PDB file of C-alpha atoms in Angstrom:
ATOM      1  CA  UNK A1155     -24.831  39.787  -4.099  1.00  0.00           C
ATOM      2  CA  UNK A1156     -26.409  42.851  -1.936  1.00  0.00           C
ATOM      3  CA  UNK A1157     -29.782  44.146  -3.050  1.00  0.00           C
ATOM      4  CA  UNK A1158     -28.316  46.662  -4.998  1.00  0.00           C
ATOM      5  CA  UNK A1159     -26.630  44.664  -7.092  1.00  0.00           C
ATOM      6  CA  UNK A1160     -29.834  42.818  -7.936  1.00  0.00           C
ATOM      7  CA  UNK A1161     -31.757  45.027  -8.399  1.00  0.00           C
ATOM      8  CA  UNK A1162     -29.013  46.790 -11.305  1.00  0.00           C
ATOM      9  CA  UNK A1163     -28.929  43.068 -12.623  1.00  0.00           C
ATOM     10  CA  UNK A1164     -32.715  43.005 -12.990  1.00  0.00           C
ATOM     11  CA  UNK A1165     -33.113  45.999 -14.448  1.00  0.00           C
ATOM     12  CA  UNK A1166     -30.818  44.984 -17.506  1.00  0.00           C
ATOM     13  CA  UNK A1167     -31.802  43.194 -20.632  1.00  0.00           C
ATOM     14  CA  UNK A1168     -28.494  42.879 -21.957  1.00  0.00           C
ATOM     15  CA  UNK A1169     -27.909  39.890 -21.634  1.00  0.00           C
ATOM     16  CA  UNK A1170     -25.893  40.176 -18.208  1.00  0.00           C
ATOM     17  CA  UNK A1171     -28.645  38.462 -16.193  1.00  0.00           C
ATOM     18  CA  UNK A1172     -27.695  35.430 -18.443  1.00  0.00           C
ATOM     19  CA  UNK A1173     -24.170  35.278 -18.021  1.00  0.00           C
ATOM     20  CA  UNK A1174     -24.245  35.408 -14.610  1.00  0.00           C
ATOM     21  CA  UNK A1175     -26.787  32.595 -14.333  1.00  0.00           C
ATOM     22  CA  UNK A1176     -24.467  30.372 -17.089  1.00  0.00           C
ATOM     23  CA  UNK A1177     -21.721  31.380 -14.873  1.00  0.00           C
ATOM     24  CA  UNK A1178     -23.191  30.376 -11.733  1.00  0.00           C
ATOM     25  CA  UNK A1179     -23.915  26.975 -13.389  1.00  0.00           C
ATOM     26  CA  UNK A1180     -20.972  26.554 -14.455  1.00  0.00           C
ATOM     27  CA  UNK A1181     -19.233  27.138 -11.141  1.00  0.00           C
ATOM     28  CA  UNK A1182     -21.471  25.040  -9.656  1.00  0.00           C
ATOM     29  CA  UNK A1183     -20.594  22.090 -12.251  1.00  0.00           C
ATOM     30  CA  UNK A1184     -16.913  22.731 -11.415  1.00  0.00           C
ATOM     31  CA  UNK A1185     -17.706  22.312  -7.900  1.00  0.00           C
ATOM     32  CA  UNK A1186     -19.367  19.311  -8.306  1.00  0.00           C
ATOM     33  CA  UNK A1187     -17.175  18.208 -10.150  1.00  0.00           C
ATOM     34  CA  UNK A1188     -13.955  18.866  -7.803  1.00  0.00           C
ATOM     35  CA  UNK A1189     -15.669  17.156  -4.843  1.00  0.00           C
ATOM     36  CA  UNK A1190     -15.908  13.856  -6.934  1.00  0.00           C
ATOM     37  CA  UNK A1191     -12.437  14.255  -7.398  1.00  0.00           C
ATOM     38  CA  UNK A1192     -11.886  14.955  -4.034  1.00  0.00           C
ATOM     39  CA  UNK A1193     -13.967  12.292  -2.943  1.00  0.00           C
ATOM     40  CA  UNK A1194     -12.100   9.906  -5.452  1.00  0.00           C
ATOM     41  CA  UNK A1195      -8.603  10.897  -4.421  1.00  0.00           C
ATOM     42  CA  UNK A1196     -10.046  10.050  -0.842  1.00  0.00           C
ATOM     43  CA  UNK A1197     -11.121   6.637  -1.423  1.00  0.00           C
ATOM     44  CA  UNK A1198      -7.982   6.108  -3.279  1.00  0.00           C
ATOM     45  CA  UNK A1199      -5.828   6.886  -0.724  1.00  0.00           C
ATOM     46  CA  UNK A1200      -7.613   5.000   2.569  1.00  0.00           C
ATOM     47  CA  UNK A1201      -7.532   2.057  -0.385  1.00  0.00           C
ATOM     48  CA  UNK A1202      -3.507   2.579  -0.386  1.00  0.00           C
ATOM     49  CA  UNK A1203      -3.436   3.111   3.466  1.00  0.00           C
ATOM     50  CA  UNK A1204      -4.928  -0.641   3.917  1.00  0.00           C
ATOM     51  CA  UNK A1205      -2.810  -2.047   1.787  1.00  0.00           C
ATOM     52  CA  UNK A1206       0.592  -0.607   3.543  1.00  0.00           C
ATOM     53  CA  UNK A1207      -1.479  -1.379   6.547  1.00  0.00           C
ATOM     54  CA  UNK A1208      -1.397  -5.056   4.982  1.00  0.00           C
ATOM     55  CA  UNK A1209       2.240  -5.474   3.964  1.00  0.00           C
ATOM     56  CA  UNK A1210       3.424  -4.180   7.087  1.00  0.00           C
ATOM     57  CA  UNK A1211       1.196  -6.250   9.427  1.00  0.00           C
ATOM     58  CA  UNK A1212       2.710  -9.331   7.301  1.00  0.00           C
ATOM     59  CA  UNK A1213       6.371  -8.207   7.555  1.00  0.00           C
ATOM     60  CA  UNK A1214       5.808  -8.106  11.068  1.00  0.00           C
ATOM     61  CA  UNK A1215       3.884 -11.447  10.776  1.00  0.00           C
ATOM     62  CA  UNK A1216       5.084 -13.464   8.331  1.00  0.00           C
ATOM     63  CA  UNK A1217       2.576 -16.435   8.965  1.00  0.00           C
ATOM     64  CA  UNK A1218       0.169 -14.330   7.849  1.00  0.00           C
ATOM     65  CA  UNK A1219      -0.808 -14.692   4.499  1.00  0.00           C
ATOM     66  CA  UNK A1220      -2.725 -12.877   1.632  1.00  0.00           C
ATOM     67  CA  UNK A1221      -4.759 -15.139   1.765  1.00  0.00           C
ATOM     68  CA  UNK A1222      -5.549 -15.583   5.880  1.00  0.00           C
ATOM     69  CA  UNK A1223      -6.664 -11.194   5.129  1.00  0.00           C
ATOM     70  CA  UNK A1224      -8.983 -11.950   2.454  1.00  0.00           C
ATOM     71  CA  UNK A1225     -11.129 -14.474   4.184  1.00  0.00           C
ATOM     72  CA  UNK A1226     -10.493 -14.002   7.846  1.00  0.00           C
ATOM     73  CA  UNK A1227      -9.899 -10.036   8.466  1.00  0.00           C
ATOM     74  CA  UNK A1228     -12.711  -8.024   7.490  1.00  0.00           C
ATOM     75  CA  UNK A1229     -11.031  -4.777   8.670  1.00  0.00           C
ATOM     76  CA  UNK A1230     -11.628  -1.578   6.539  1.00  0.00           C
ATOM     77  CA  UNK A1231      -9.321   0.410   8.439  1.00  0.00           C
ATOM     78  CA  UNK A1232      -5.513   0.455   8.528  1.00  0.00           C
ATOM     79  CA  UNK A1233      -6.099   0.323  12.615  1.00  0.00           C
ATOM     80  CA  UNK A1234      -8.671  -2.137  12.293  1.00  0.00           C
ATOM     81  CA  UNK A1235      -6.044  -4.614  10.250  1.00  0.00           C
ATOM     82  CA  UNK A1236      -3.326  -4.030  12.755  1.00  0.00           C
ATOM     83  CA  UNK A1237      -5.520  -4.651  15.780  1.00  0.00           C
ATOM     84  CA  UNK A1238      -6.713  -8.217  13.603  1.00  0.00           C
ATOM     85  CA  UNK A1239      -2.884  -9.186  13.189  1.00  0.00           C
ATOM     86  CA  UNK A1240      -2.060  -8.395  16.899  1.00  0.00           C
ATOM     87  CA  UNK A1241      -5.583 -10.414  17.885  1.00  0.00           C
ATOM     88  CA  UNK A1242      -4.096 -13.366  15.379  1.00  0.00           C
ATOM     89  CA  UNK A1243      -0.787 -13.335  16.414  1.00  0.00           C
ATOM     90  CA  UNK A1244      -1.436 -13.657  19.933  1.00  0.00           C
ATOM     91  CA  UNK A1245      -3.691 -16.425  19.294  1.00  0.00           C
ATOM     92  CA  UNK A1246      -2.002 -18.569  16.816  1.00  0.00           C
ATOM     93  CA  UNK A1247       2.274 -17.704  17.976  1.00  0.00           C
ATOM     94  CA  UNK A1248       1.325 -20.300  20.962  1.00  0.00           C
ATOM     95  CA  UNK A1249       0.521 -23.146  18.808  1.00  0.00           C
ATOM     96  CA  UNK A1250       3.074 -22.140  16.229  1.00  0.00           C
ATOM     97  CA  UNK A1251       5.795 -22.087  18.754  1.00  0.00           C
ATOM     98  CA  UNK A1252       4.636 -25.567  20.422  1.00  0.00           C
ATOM     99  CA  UNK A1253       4.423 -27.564  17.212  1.00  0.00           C
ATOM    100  CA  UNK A1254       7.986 -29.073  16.585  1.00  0.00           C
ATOM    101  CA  UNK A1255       7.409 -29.676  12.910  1.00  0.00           C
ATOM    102  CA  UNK A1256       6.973 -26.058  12.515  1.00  0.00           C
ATOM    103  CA  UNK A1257      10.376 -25.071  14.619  1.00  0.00           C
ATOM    104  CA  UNK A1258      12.071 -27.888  12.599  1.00  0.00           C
ATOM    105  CA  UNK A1259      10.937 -26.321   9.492  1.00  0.00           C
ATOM    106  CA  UNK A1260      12.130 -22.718  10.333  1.00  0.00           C
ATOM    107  CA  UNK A1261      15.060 -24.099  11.254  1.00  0.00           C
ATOM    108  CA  UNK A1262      16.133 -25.304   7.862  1.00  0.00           C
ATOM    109  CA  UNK A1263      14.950 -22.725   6.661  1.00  0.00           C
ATOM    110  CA  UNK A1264      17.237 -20.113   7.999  1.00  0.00           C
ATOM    111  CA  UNK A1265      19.928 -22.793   7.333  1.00  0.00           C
ATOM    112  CA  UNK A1266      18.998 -22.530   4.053  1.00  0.00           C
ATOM    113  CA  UNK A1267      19.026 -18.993   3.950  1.00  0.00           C
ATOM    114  CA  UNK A1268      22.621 -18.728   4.908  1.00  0.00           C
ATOM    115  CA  UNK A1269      23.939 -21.246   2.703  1.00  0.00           C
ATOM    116  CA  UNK A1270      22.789 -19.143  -0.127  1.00  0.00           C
ATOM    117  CA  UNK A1271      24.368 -16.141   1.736  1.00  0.00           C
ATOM    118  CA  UNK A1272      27.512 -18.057   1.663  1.00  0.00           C
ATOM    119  CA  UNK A1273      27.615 -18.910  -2.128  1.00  0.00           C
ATOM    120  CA  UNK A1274      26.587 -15.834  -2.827  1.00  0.00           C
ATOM    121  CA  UNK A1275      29.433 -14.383  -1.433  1.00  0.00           C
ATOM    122  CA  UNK A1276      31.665 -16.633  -2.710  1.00  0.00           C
ATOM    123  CA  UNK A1277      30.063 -15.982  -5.882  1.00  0.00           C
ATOM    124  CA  UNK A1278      30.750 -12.499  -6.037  1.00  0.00           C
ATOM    125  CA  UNK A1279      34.370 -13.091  -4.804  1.00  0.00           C
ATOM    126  CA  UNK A1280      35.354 -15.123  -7.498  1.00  0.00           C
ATOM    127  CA  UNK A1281      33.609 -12.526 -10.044  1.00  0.00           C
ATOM    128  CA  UNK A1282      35.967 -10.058  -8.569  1.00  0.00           C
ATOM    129  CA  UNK A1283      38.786 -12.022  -9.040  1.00  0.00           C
ATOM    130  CA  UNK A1284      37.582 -12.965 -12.841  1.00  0.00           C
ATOM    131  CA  UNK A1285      37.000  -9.441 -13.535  1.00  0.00           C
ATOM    132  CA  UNK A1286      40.601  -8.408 -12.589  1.00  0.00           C
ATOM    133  CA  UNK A1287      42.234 -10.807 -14.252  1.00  0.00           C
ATOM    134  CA  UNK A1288      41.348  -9.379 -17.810  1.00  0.00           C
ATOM    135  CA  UNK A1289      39.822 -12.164 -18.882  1.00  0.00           C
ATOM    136  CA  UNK A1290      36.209 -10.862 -18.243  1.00  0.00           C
ATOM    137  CA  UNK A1291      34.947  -9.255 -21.080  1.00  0.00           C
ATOM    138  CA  UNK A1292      31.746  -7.893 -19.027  1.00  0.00           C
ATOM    139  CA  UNK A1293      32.978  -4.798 -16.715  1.00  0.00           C
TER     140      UNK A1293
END
């Protein structure tokens, strides 16, 4: 407000004075009350930002375990985590890669993996056929 203005305000007994200081309060609640939510929405999202940081980190390593974050990365940044997967990947992929037991153990693994490809397939081939034949009920 310009000088005039206060001076007009001032000179009233109205009432106005009043209202404009319960108004001013209550803008000043609302803005108070908007930079909590502001400030909530903010932690919320650098909260969901780690997390994706997380899950993609462990897509990309798959030794990696929930577990392995909780107690051994104490990142609070979505950088931070990434550069603590890189730093444990490149420390533990030699010793993972030497370790026969471990390369035996993938290896049936992903022979395991395809043999449930396979009967899944088959699976699904045979509920083709079943399903054309009119003799499945289910469509």
């Amino acid at each position: 407000m310009d000088d005039s203005m206060n001076t007009k305000v001032e000179g009233q007994d109205d009432g106005t004075r009043q209202r404009l200081s319960d108004e001013a309060a209550k803008r000043r609640i609302e803005a108070s009350d908007a930079k909590n939510e502001l400030a909530a929405a903010q932690a919320e999202l650098n909260a969901t930002r780690l997390t994706l940081a997380r899950l993609t980190a462990q897509r990309e390593h798959p030794q990696i375990t929930d577990e392995m974050f909780d107690k051994l990365c104490h990142a609070t940044t979505p950088e931070g985590v990434e550069a603590w997967a890189e730093a444990w990947e490149e420390l533990v992929a030699p010793i993972i890669d030497a370790d026969p037991r471990i390369t035996e153990e993938q290896k049936r693994y992903e022979e395991y993996v395809a043999y449930e490809e396979r009967n899944a397939a088959a699976f699904r081939e045979r509920m083709q056929k079943f399903r054309a034949s009119g003799e499945c009920l289910i469509k």
